[in-house]
XYZ file of C-alpha atoms in Angstrom:
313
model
C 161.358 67.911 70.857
C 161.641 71.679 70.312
C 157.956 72.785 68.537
C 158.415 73.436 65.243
C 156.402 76.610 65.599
C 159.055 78.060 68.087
C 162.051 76.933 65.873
C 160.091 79.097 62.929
C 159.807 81.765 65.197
C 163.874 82.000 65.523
C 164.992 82.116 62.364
C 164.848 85.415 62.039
C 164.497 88.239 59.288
C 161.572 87.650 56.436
C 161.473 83.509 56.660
C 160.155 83.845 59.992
C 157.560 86.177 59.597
C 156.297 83.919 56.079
C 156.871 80.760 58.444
C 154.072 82.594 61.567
C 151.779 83.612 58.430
C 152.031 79.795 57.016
C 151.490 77.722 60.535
C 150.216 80.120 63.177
C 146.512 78.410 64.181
C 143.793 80.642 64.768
C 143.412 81.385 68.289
C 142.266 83.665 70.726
C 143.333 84.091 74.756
C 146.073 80.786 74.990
C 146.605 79.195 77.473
C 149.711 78.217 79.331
C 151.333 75.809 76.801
C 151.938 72.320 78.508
C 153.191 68.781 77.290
C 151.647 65.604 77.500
C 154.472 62.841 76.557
C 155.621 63.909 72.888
C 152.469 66.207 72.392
C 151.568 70.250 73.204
C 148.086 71.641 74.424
C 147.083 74.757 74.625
C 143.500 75.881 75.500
C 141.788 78.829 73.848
C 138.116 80.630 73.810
C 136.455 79.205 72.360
C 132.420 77.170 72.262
C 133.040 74.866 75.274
C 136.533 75.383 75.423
C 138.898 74.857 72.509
C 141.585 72.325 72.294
C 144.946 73.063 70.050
C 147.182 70.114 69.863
C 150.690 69.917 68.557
C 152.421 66.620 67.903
C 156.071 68.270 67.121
C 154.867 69.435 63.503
C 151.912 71.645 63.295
C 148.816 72.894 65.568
C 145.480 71.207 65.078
C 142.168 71.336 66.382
C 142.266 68.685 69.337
C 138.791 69.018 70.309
C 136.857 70.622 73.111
C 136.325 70.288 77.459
C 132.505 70.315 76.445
C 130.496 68.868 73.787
C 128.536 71.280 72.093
C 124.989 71.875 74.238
C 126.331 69.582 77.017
C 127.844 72.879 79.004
C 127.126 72.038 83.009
C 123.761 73.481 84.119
C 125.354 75.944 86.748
C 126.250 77.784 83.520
C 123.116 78.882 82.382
C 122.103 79.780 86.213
C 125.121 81.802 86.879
C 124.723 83.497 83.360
C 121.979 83.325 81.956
C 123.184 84.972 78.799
C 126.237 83.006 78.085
C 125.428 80.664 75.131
C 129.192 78.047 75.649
C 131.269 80.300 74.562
C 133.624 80.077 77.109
C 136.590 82.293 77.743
C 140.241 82.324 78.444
C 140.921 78.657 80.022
C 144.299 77.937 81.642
C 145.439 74.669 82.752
C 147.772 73.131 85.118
C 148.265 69.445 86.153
C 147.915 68.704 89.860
C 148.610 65.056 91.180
C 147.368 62.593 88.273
C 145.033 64.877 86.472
C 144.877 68.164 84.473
C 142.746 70.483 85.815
C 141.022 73.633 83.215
C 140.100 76.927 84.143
C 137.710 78.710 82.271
C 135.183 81.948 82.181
C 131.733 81.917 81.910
C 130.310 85.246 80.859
C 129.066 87.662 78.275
C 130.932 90.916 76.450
C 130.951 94.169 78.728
C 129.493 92.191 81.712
C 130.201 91.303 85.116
C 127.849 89.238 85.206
C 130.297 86.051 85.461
C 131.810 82.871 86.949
C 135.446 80.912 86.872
C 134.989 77.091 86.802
C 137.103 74.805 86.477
C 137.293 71.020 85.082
C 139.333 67.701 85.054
C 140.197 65.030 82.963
C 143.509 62.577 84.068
C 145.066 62.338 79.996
C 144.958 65.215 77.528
C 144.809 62.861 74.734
C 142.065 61.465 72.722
C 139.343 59.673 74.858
C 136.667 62.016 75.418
C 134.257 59.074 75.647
C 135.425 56.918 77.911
C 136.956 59.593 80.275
C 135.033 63.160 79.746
C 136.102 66.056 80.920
C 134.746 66.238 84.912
C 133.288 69.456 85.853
C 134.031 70.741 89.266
C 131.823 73.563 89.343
C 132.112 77.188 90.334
C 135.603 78.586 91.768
C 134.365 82.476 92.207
C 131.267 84.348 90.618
C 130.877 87.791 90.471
C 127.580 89.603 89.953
C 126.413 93.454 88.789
C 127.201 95.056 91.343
C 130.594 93.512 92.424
C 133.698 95.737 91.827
C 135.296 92.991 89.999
C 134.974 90.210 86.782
C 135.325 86.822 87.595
C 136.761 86.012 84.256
C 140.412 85.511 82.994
C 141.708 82.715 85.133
C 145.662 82.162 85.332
C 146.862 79.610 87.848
C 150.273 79.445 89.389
C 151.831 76.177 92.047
C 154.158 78.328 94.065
C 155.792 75.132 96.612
C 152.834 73.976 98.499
C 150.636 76.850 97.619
C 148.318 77.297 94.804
C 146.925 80.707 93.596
C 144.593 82.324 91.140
C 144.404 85.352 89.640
C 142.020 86.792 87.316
C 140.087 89.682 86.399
C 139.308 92.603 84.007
C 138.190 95.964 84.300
C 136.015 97.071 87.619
C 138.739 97.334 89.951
C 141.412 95.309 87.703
C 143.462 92.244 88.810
C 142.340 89.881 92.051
C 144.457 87.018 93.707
C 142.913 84.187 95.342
C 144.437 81.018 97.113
C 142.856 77.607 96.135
C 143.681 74.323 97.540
C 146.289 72.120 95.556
C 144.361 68.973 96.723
C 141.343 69.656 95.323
C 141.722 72.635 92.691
C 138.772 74.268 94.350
C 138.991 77.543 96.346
C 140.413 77.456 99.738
C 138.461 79.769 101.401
C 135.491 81.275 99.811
C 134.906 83.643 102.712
C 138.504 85.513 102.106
C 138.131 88.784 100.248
C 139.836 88.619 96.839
C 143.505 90.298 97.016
C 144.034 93.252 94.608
C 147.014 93.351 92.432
C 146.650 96.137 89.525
C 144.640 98.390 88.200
C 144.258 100.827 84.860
C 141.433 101.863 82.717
C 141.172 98.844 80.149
C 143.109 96.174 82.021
C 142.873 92.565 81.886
C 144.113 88.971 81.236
C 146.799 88.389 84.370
C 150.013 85.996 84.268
C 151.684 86.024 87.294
C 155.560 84.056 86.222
C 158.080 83.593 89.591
C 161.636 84.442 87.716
C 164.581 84.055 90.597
C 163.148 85.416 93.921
C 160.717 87.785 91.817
C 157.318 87.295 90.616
C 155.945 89.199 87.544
C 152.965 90.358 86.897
C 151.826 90.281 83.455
C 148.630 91.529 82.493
C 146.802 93.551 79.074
C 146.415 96.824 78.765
C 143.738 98.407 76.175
C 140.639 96.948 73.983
C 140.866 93.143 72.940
C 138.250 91.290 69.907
C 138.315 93.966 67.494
C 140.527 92.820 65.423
C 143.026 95.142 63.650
C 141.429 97.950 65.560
C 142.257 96.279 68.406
C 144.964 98.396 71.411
C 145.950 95.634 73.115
C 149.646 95.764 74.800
C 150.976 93.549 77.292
C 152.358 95.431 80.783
C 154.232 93.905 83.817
C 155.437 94.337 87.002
C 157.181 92.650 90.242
C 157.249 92.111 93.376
C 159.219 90.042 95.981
C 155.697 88.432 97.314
C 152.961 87.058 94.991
C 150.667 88.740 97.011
C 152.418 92.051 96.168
C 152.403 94.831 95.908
C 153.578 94.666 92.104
C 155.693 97.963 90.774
C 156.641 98.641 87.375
C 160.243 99.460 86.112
C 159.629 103.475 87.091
C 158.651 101.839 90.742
C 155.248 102.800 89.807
C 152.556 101.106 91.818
C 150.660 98.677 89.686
C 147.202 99.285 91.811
C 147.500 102.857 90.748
C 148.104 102.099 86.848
C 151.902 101.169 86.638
C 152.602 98.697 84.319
C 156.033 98.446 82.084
C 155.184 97.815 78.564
C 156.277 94.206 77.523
C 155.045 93.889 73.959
C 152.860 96.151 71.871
C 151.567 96.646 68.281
C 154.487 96.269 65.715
C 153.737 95.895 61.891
C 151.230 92.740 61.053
C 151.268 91.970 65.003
C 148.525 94.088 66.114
C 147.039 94.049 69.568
C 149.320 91.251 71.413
C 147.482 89.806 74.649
C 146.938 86.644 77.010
C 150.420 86.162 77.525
C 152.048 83.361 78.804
C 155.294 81.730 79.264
C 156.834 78.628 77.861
C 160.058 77.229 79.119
C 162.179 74.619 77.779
C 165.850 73.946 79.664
C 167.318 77.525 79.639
C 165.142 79.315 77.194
C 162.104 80.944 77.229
C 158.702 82.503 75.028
C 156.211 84.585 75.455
C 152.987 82.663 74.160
C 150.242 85.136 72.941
C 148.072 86.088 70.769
C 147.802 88.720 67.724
C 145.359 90.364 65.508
C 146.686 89.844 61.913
C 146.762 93.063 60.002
C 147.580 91.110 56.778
C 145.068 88.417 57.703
C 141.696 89.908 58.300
C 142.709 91.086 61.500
C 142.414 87.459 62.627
C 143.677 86.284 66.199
C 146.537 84.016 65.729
C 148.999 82.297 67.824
C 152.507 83.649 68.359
C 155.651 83.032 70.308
C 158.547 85.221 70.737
C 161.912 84.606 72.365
C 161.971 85.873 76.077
C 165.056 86.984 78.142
C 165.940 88.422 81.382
C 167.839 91.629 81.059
C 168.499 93.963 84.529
C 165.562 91.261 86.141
C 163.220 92.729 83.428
C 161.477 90.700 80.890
C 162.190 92.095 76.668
C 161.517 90.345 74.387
C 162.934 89.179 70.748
C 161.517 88.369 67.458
C-alpha cells in the first residue's frame, strides 16, 4: 500500500502543498522509514524516543522506546545533563528484531553517547515486550574531536556500518557486528568521511556500485531561522573517500547541494531514503514558514539523473 502521505506529495501544483500543510505530523530528525506488515514507523527526537506510526492513512503518535523517567541509568552517567530527550534515532531490523539507534546528549555539547535498543515487533505491546536496551555503542567526551550523536545505520552484504556525527571534525564511520548490533571493535579509530563548518546528520544510501553520502549543512532547531540544506557525495567504497559533483573532497568541505530552503520549506535536514519497487523519496524534515516555523515531516520524489541524486516536488 503506497502511504497516503507520499501519494499527496505527487500530485503536484497547489493540492499538494494544502495536502503536506493538512497531514504532515510534527517531527523533528526522521528516521529511516520502515514497514512492519501493513503499517510505517518512523522514529524521531523526541523525550525517550518518539514513535510515528502510519497505518496507510495518516501519521500518529505510536508511542515511545522509553517510558517517561524510565531512561537506562548509563544515561545519566554518560551525560549528566541530558534530561530523555533523546536525539535522532534510526532503525534497522537485523534477524528477528528491530534494533534503535539513538543520541544521548545536550545542545552545543560533545559531551555524548550513541545507544542503541531492541524490541522483536514494532507494534503495540510495550508491556509485555519493552523495548531492551543494549547500552552504549560509542561515547565521546570534551575533549574528543568528534560528537557521538546522529546515528545512521547501513547492512552492506555481510557488513554492518555506522556513521554519525556533527561538528568537531564532521562525519565518522564505524563497523558494528550484524549479530549483535553492538560495535565490532571498540579499539578501531573512528573513520572520517566529511567535514564543513556546521555539518551534521549523515545518510550513507548504496545506489548501483556507488554509495552516497548525505549529510546537513548549516544551523538546525531554530525554526524559520533555521540554514539547514542537505549536501552529498560518492564514492565507490563506503569507507570513502566521498567527492562531490565538482570532485571536491568531502573531508575538505565538498558537498553537492541536494535540497535547500524553497518557499514554506525552510531548513530541510535528516534525510533519508524510502524505496518502494522502482521509485524513490527523500524523507526529511522542514521548518514551516507558514506554520510557526514548526518541524514537519516531508517527502519528495527522488531520481537518479547522470548517477546524481535531484530531487522533485
Amino acid at each position: 500500500m503506497i502511504l497516503k502521505l507520499i501519494a499527496a506529495l505527487t500530485l503536484g501544483g497547489s493540492l499538494a502543498a494544502e495536502a503536506q500543510r493538512m497531514r504532515a505530523p510534527v517531527v523533528h530528525d526522521p528516521s529511516t522509514v520502515v514497514k512492519e506488515r501493513s503499517d510505517s514507523w518512523c522514529f524521531a527526537t523526541g523525550h525517550g524516543v518518539s514513535m510515528l506510526k502510519q497505518d496507510g492513512r495518516e501519521w500518529g503518535f505510536g508511542g515511545t522506546v522509553f517510558p517517561r523517567g524510565k531512561w537506562p541509568a548509563w544515561h545519566k552517567e554518560a551525560v549528566p545533563e541530558n534530561k530523555g530527550h533523546l536525539w535522532a534515532p534510526d532503525v534497522i531490523e537485523l534477524g528477528d528484531r528491530w534494533c534503535v539507534y539513538y543520541s544521548v546528549s545536550t545542545f552545543g555539547k560533545n559531551t555524548s553517547a550513541i545507544g542503541m535498543a531492541s524490541r522483536k515487533k514494532l507494534g503495540p505491546g510495550t508491556e509485555k515486550e519493552p523495548w531492551e536496551d543494549h547500552g552504549m555503542i560509542i561515547s565521546s567526551k570534551s575533549g574528543d574531536r568528534f560528537n557521538a550523536i546522529d546515528p545512521a545505520v547501513i547492512l552492506d552484504g555481510r557488513k554492518l556500518w555506522m556513521s554519525f556525527g556533527s561538528y568537531w571534525d564532521g562525519i565518522m564511520l564505524i563497523e558494528l557486528d550484524p549479530k549483535t548490533g553492538l560495535r565490532k571493535d571498540a579499539d578501531e579509530k573512528p573513520i572520517r568521511l566529511a567535514d564543513a563548518q556546521d555539518i551534521e546528520a549523515p545518510f550513507i544510501h548504496k545506489e548501483g556500485s556507488w554509495y552516497y553520502l548525505f549529510v546537513n549543512w548549516g544551523k538546525c532547531c531554530r525554526g524559520a531561522d533555521s540554514t539547514y540544506e542537505i549536501r552529498v557525495g560518492r564514492s565507490r567504497k563506503i569507507t570513502g573517500p566521498y567527492e562531490d559533483r565538482e570532485g571536491n573532497p568531502m573531508v575538505s568541505g565538498g558537498g553537492t547541494l541536494v535540497l535547500g530552503s524553497e518557499g514554506r520549506f525552510i531548513g530541510p535536514g535528516h534525510a533519508s531514503i524510502l524505496a518502494k519497487g522502482s521509485r524513490q523519496w527523500l524523507v526529511h524534515h522542514y521548518y514551516d514558514g507558514e506554520d510557526r516555523g514548526l518541524s514537519k515531516l516531508r517527502l519528495v520524489t527522488l531520481k537518479w539523473e547522470d548517477e546524481w541524486p535531484v530531487v522533485e516536488d
